[in-house]
Amino acid sequence: MLTRRLLLAAALAALAMPAAAEEPPIFAASELAIRGYDPVAYFTEGKPVEGSAAHQLMWMGATWRFASAANRDRFERNPQKFAPQYGGYCAYAASQGYVAPTDPAAFTVHDGKLYLNYSQRIRRTWEKDIPGHVSAANANWPKPLKK
């Protein structure tokens, strides 16, 4: 009888505990992916370009903005090609097993994929071993979202 009471008490205690926090799959400051920058422009312009509310769409629970309707349409046809890796969270942080926000200017396009970092300083660390960091981040992802 005592064992049954202990099991019941443990079960009730587990139900009363708050659920572990889970990060959304896409890093979106103020609900805007990449802080409102156009993901396609990183590939076509080679730099961050601000998107416009006139050219936006919802994907993976976040609002994505684009500099033009053509860029929006390209993204819509193949979002996996243009969306930043690791949901737009810091790629270096993902390689280390955690999540961090990103600066749209701290980016790298490597092997046809967009990687964002927390800052220019972190980007320099990332660039010292991109293949190694990508391998580590791929092995970790998406576990850091569940912490």
PDB file of N, CA and C in Angstrom, residues 79-138:
ATOM      1  N   PRO A  79      11.753  26.378 -50.321  1.00  0.00           N
ATOM      2  CA  PRO A  79      12.235  27.042 -49.104  1.00  0.00           C
ATOM      3  C   PRO A  79      13.471  26.387 -48.497  1.00  0.00           C
ATOM      4  N   GLN A  80      13.605  25.081 -48.635  1.00  0.00           N
ATOM      5  CA  GLN A  80      14.768  24.389 -48.056  1.00  0.00           C
ATOM      6  C   GLN A  80      16.075  24.866 -48.681  1.00  0.00           C
ATOM      7  N   LYS A  81      16.023  25.303 -49.917  1.00  0.00           N
ATOM      8  CA  LYS A  81      17.228  25.779 -50.598  1.00  0.00           C
ATOM      9  C   LYS A  81      17.713  27.109 -50.021  1.00  0.00           C
ATOM     10  N   PHE A  82      16.789  27.968 -49.595  1.00  0.00           N
ATOM     11  CA  PHE A  82      17.146  29.321 -49.197  1.00  0.00           C
ATOM     12  C   PHE A  82      17.104  29.578 -47.691  1.00  0.00           C
ATOM     13  N   ALA A  83      16.328  28.819 -46.966  1.00  0.00           N
ATOM     14  CA  ALA A  83      16.202  29.046 -45.516  1.00  0.00           C
ATOM     15  C   ALA A  83      17.540  28.773 -44.829  1.00  0.00           C
ATOM     16  N   PRO A  84      17.876  29.575 -43.831  1.00  0.00           N
ATOM     17  CA  PRO A  84      19.135  29.323 -43.121  1.00  0.00           C
ATOM     18  C   PRO A  84      19.087  27.990 -42.382  1.00  0.00           C
ATOM     19  N   GLN A  85      20.246  27.389 -42.257  1.00  0.00           N
ATOM     20  CA  GLN A  85      20.366  26.126 -41.544  1.00  0.00           C
ATOM     21  C   GLN A  85      20.046  26.331 -40.070  1.00  0.00           C
ATOM     22  N   TYR A  86      19.631  25.269 -39.416  1.00  0.00           N
ATOM     23  CA  TYR A  86      19.341  25.246 -37.978  1.00  0.00           C
ATOM     24  C   TYR A  86      18.270  26.277 -37.608  1.00  0.00           C
ATOM     25  N   GLY A  87      17.299  26.432 -38.506  1.00  0.00           N
ATOM     26  CA  GLY A  87      16.174  27.305 -38.224  1.00  0.00           C
ATOM     27  C   GLY A  87      16.528  28.770 -38.090  1.00  0.00           C
ATOM     28  N   GLY A  88      17.696  29.152 -38.557  1.00  0.00           N
ATOM     29  CA  GLY A  88      18.116  30.548 -38.433  1.00  0.00           C
ATOM     30  C   GLY A  88      18.738  30.878 -37.091  1.00  0.00           C
ATOM     31  N   TYR A  89      18.882  29.867 -36.221  1.00  0.00           N
ATOM     32  CA  TYR A  89      19.619  30.070 -34.975  1.00  0.00           C
ATOM     33  C   TYR A  89      21.109  30.083 -35.310  1.00  0.00           C
ATOM     34  N   CYS A  90      21.912  30.557 -34.393  1.00  0.00           N
ATOM     35  CA  CYS A  90      23.351  30.644 -34.596  1.00  0.00           C
ATOM     36  C   CYS A  90      23.931  29.262 -34.915  1.00  0.00           C
ATOM     37  N   ALA A  91      24.595  29.173 -36.060  1.00  0.00           N
ATOM     38  CA  ALA A  91      25.166  27.900 -36.505  1.00  0.00           C
ATOM     39  C   ALA A  91      26.291  27.448 -35.575  1.00  0.00           C
ATOM     40  N   TYR A  92      27.100  28.393 -35.113  1.00  0.00           N
ATOM     41  CA  TYR A  92      28.176  28.009 -34.189  1.00  0.00           C
ATOM     42  C   TYR A  92      27.582  27.469 -32.887  1.00  0.00           C
ATOM     43  N   ALA A  93      26.567  28.134 -32.363  1.00  0.00           N
ATOM     44  CA  ALA A  93      25.917  27.653 -31.132  1.00  0.00           C
ATOM     45  C   ALA A  93      25.374  26.240 -31.344  1.00  0.00           C
ATOM     46  N   ALA A  94      24.759  26.003 -32.500  1.00  0.00           N
ATOM     47  CA  ALA A  94      24.234  24.659 -32.799  1.00  0.00           C
ATOM     48  C   ALA A  94      25.360  23.634 -32.775  1.00  0.00           C
ATOM     49  N   SER A  95      26.546  24.029 -33.259  1.00  0.00           N
ATOM     50  CA  SER A  95      27.678  23.099 -33.258  1.00  0.00           C
ATOM     51  C   SER A  95      28.160  22.797 -31.841  1.00  0.00           C
ATOM     52  N   GLN A  96      27.841  23.689 -30.921  1.00  0.00           N
ATOM     53  CA  GLN A  96      28.246  23.513 -29.526  1.00  0.00           C
ATOM     54  C   GLN A  96      27.123  22.923 -28.663  1.00  0.00           C
ATOM     55  N   GLY A  97      25.936  22.717 -29.275  1.00  0.00           N
ATOM     56  CA  GLY A  97      24.839  22.059 -28.571  1.00  0.00           C
ATOM     57  C   GLY A  97      23.851  22.972 -27.888  1.00  0.00           C
ATOM     58  N   TYR A  98      23.785  24.233 -28.290  1.00  0.00           N
ATOM     59  CA  TYR A  98      22.793  25.131 -27.710  1.00  0.00           C
ATOM     60  C   TYR A  98      22.253  26.058 -28.796  1.00  0.00           C
ATOM     61  N   VAL A  99      21.254  26.871 -28.466  1.00  0.00           N
ATOM     62  CA  VAL A  99      20.711  27.832 -29.420  1.00  0.00           C
ATOM     63  C   VAL A  99      21.056  29.244 -28.977  1.00  0.00           C
ATOM     64  N   ALA A 100      21.190  30.118 -29.969  1.00  0.00           N
ATOM     65  CA  ALA A 100      21.454  31.535 -29.718  1.00  0.00           C
ATOM     66  C   ALA A 100      20.837  32.328 -30.866  1.00  0.00           C
ATOM     67  N   PRO A 101      20.467  33.570 -30.613  1.00  0.00           N
ATOM     68  CA  PRO A 101      19.928  34.411 -31.687  1.00  0.00           C
ATOM     69  C   PRO A 101      21.012  34.739 -32.710  1.00  0.00           C
ATOM     70  N   THR A 102      20.624  35.402 -33.775  1.00  0.00           N
ATOM     71  CA  THR A 102      21.578  35.704 -34.838  1.00  0.00           C
ATOM     72  C   THR A 102      21.515  37.159 -35.280  1.00  0.00           C
ATOM     73  N   ASP A 103      22.601  37.566 -35.888  1.00  0.00           N
ATOM     74  CA  ASP A 103      22.728  38.879 -36.524  1.00  0.00           C
ATOM     75  C   ASP A 103      22.692  38.622 -38.028  1.00  0.00           C
ATOM     76  N   PRO A 104      21.741  39.187 -38.767  1.00  0.00           N
ATOM     77  CA  PRO A 104      21.654  38.915 -40.204  1.00  0.00           C
ATOM     78  C   PRO A 104      22.924  39.259 -40.981  1.00  0.00           C
ATOM     79  N   ALA A 105      23.750  40.152 -40.445  1.00  0.00           N
ATOM     80  CA  ALA A 105      24.991  40.527 -41.127  1.00  0.00           C
ATOM     81  C   ALA A 105      26.109  39.514 -40.876  1.00  0.00           C
ATOM     82  N   ALA A 106      25.967  38.648 -39.892  1.00  0.00           N
ATOM     83  CA  ALA A 106      26.990  37.651 -39.558  1.00  0.00           C
ATOM     84  C   ALA A 106      26.623  36.339 -40.243  1.00  0.00           C
ATOM     85  N   PHE A 107      26.846  36.285 -41.546  1.00  0.00           N
ATOM     86  CA  PHE A 107      26.395  35.130 -42.337  1.00  0.00           C
ATOM     87  C   PHE A 107      27.543  34.523 -43.130  1.00  0.00           C
ATOM     88  N   THR A 108      27.321  33.298 -43.542  1.00  0.00           N
ATOM     89  CA  THR A 108      28.217  32.592 -44.449  1.00  0.00           C
ATOM     90  C   THR A 108      27.354  31.750 -45.367  1.00  0.00           C
ATOM     91  N   VAL A 109      27.650  31.775 -46.655  1.00  0.00           N
ATOM     92  CA  VAL A 109      27.063  30.814 -47.588  1.00  0.00           C
ATOM     93  C   VAL A 109      28.178  29.826 -47.893  1.00  0.00           C
ATOM     94  N   HIS A 110      27.939  28.569 -47.541  1.00  0.00           N
ATOM     95  CA  HIS A 110      28.949  27.525 -47.707  1.00  0.00           C
ATOM     96  C   HIS A 110      28.294  26.289 -48.320  1.00  0.00           C
ATOM     97  N   ASP A 111      28.864  25.796 -49.374  1.00  0.00           N
ATOM     98  CA  ASP A 111      28.318  24.623 -50.075  1.00  0.00           C
ATOM     99  C   ASP A 111      26.832  24.789 -50.395  1.00  0.00           C
ATOM    100  N   GLY A 112      26.457  26.008 -50.806  1.00  0.00           N
ATOM    101  CA  GLY A 112      25.083  26.262 -51.212  1.00  0.00           C
ATOM    102  C   GLY A 112      24.083  26.367 -50.085  1.00  0.00           C
ATOM    103  N   LYS A 113      24.565  26.543 -48.848  1.00  0.00           N
ATOM    104  CA  LYS A 113      23.661  26.668 -47.696  1.00  0.00           C
ATOM    105  C   LYS A 113      23.992  27.929 -46.923  1.00  0.00           C
ATOM    106  N   LEU A 114      22.946  28.523 -46.348  1.00  0.00           N
ATOM    107  CA  LEU A 114      23.085  29.756 -45.575  1.00  0.00           C
ATOM    108  C   LEU A 114      23.225  29.432 -44.096  1.00  0.00           C
ATOM    109  N   TYR A 115      24.264  29.981 -43.482  1.00  0.00           N
ATOM    110  CA  TYR A 115      24.510  29.827 -42.045  1.00  0.00           C
ATOM    111  C   TYR A 115      24.567  31.216 -41.432  1.00  0.00           C
ATOM    112  N   LEU A 116      23.857  31.401 -40.326  1.00  0.00           N
ATOM    113  CA  LEU A 116      23.868  32.667 -39.595  1.00  0.00           C
ATOM    114  C   LEU A 116      24.567  32.463 -38.260  1.00  0.00           C
ATOM    115  N   ASN A 117      25.189  33.532 -37.773  1.00  0.00           N
ATOM    116  CA  ASN A 117      25.857  33.479 -36.477  1.00  0.00           C
ATOM    117  C   ASN A 117      25.401  34.614 -35.584  1.00  0.00           C
ATOM    118  N   TYR A 118      25.707  34.461 -34.309  1.00  0.00           N
ATOM    119  CA  TYR A 118      25.310  35.414 -33.278  1.00  0.00           C
ATOM    120  C   TYR A 118      25.911  36.809 -33.523  1.00  0.00           C
ATOM    121  N   SER A 119      27.159  36.850 -33.963  1.00  0.00           N
ATOM    122  CA  SER A 119      27.858  38.127 -34.154  1.00  0.00           C
ATOM    123  C   SER A 119      28.994  37.921 -35.153  1.00  0.00           C
ATOM    124  N   GLN A 120      29.617  39.016 -35.556  1.00  0.00           N
ATOM    125  CA  GLN A 120      30.763  38.923 -36.451  1.00  0.00           C
ATOM    126  C   GLN A 120      31.926  38.198 -35.766  1.00  0.00           C
ATOM    127  N   ARG A 121      32.094  38.413 -34.475  1.00  0.00           N
ATOM    128  CA  ARG A 121      33.159  37.743 -33.734  1.00  0.00           C
ATOM    129  C   ARG A 121      32.946  36.227 -33.749  1.00  0.00           C
ATOM    130  N   ILE A 122      31.709  35.794 -33.498  1.00  0.00           N
ATOM    131  CA  ILE A 122      31.397  34.358 -33.527  1.00  0.00           C
ATOM    132  C   ILE A 122      31.536  33.828 -34.950  1.00  0.00           C
ATOM    133  N   ARG A 123      31.183  34.635 -35.920  1.00  0.00           N
ATOM    134  CA  ARG A 123      31.335  34.217 -37.321  1.00  0.00           C
ATOM    135  C   ARG A 123      32.804  33.924 -37.629  1.00  0.00           C
ATOM    136  N   ARG A 124      33.717  34.736 -37.122  1.00  0.00           N
ATOM    137  CA  ARG A 124      35.144  34.487 -37.354  1.00  0.00           C
ATOM    138  C   ARG A 124      35.564  33.148 -36.736  1.00  0.00           C
ATOM    139  N   THR A 125      35.012  32.825 -35.565  1.00  0.00           N
ATOM    140  CA  THR A 125      35.297  31.521 -34.942  1.00  0.00           C
ATOM    141  C   THR A 125      34.722  30.406 -35.803  1.00  0.00           C
ATOM    142  N   TRP A 126      33.507  30.571 -36.269  1.00  0.00           N
ATOM    143  CA  TRP A 126      32.836  29.610 -37.143  1.00  0.00           C
ATOM    144  C   TRP A 126      33.673  29.342 -38.393  1.00  0.00           C
ATOM    145  N   GLU A 127      34.207  30.397 -38.983  1.00  0.00           N
ATOM    146  CA  GLU A 127      34.938  30.271 -40.241  1.00  0.00           C
ATOM    147  C   GLU A 127      36.281  29.557 -40.105  1.00  0.00           C
ATOM    148  N   LYS A 128      36.779  29.390 -38.895  1.00  0.00           N
ATOM    149  CA  LYS A 128      38.054  28.691 -38.693  1.00  0.00           C
ATOM    150  C   LYS A 128      37.953  27.203 -39.033  1.00  0.00           C
ATOM    151  N   ASP A 129      36.746  26.649 -38.956  1.00  0.00           N
ATOM    152  CA  ASP A 129      36.547  25.225 -39.276  1.00  0.00           C
ATOM    153  C   ASP A 129      35.094  24.983 -39.661  1.00  0.00           C
ATOM    154  N   ILE A 130      34.678  25.567 -40.778  1.00  0.00           N
ATOM    155  CA  ILE A 130      33.279  25.423 -41.189  1.00  0.00           C
ATOM    156  C   ILE A 130      32.878  23.954 -41.350  1.00  0.00           C
ATOM    157  N   PRO A 131      33.637  23.123 -42.067  1.00  0.00           N
ATOM    158  CA  PRO A 131      33.208  21.723 -42.209  1.00  0.00           C
ATOM    159  C   PRO A 131      33.067  21.006 -40.863  1.00  0.00           C
ATOM    160  N   GLY A 132      33.981  21.227 -39.954  1.00  0.00           N
ATOM    161  CA  GLY A 132      33.901  20.596 -38.636  1.00  0.00           C
ATOM    162  C   GLY A 132      32.711  21.081 -37.836  1.00  0.00           C
ATOM    163  N   HIS A 133      32.472  22.402 -37.900  1.00  0.00           N
ATOM    164  CA  HIS A 133      31.329  22.957 -37.168  1.00  0.00           C
ATOM    165  C   HIS A 133      30.002  22.488 -37.778  1.00  0.00           C
ATOM    166  N   VAL A 134      29.945  22.407 -39.107  1.00  0.00           N
ATOM    167  CA  VAL A 134      28.724  21.913 -39.768  1.00  0.00           C
ATOM    168  C   VAL A 134      28.466  20.474 -39.345  1.00  0.00           C
ATOM    169  N   SER A 135      29.506  19.658 -39.350  1.00  0.00           N
ATOM    170  CA  SER A 135      29.354  18.261 -38.950  1.00  0.00           C
ATOM    171  C   SER A 135      28.833  18.151 -37.514  1.00  0.00           C
ATOM    172  N   ALA A 136      29.407  18.936 -36.611  1.00  0.00           N
ATOM    173  CA  ALA A 136      28.969  18.907 -35.207  1.00  0.00           C
ATOM    174  C   ALA A 136      27.543  19.425 -35.068  1.00  0.00           C
ATOM    175  N   ALA A 137      27.219  20.509 -35.763  1.00  0.00           N
ATOM    176  CA  ALA A 137      25.866  21.067 -35.678  1.00  0.00           C
ATOM    177  C   ALA A 137      24.840  20.085 -36.236  1.00  0.00           C
ATOM    178  N   ASN A 138      25.171  19.444 -37.366  1.00  0.00           N
ATOM    179  CA  ASN A 138      24.251  18.461 -37.943  1.00  0.00           C
ATOM    180  C   ASN A 138      24.008  17.301 -36.983  1.00  0.00           C
TER     181      ASN A 138
END
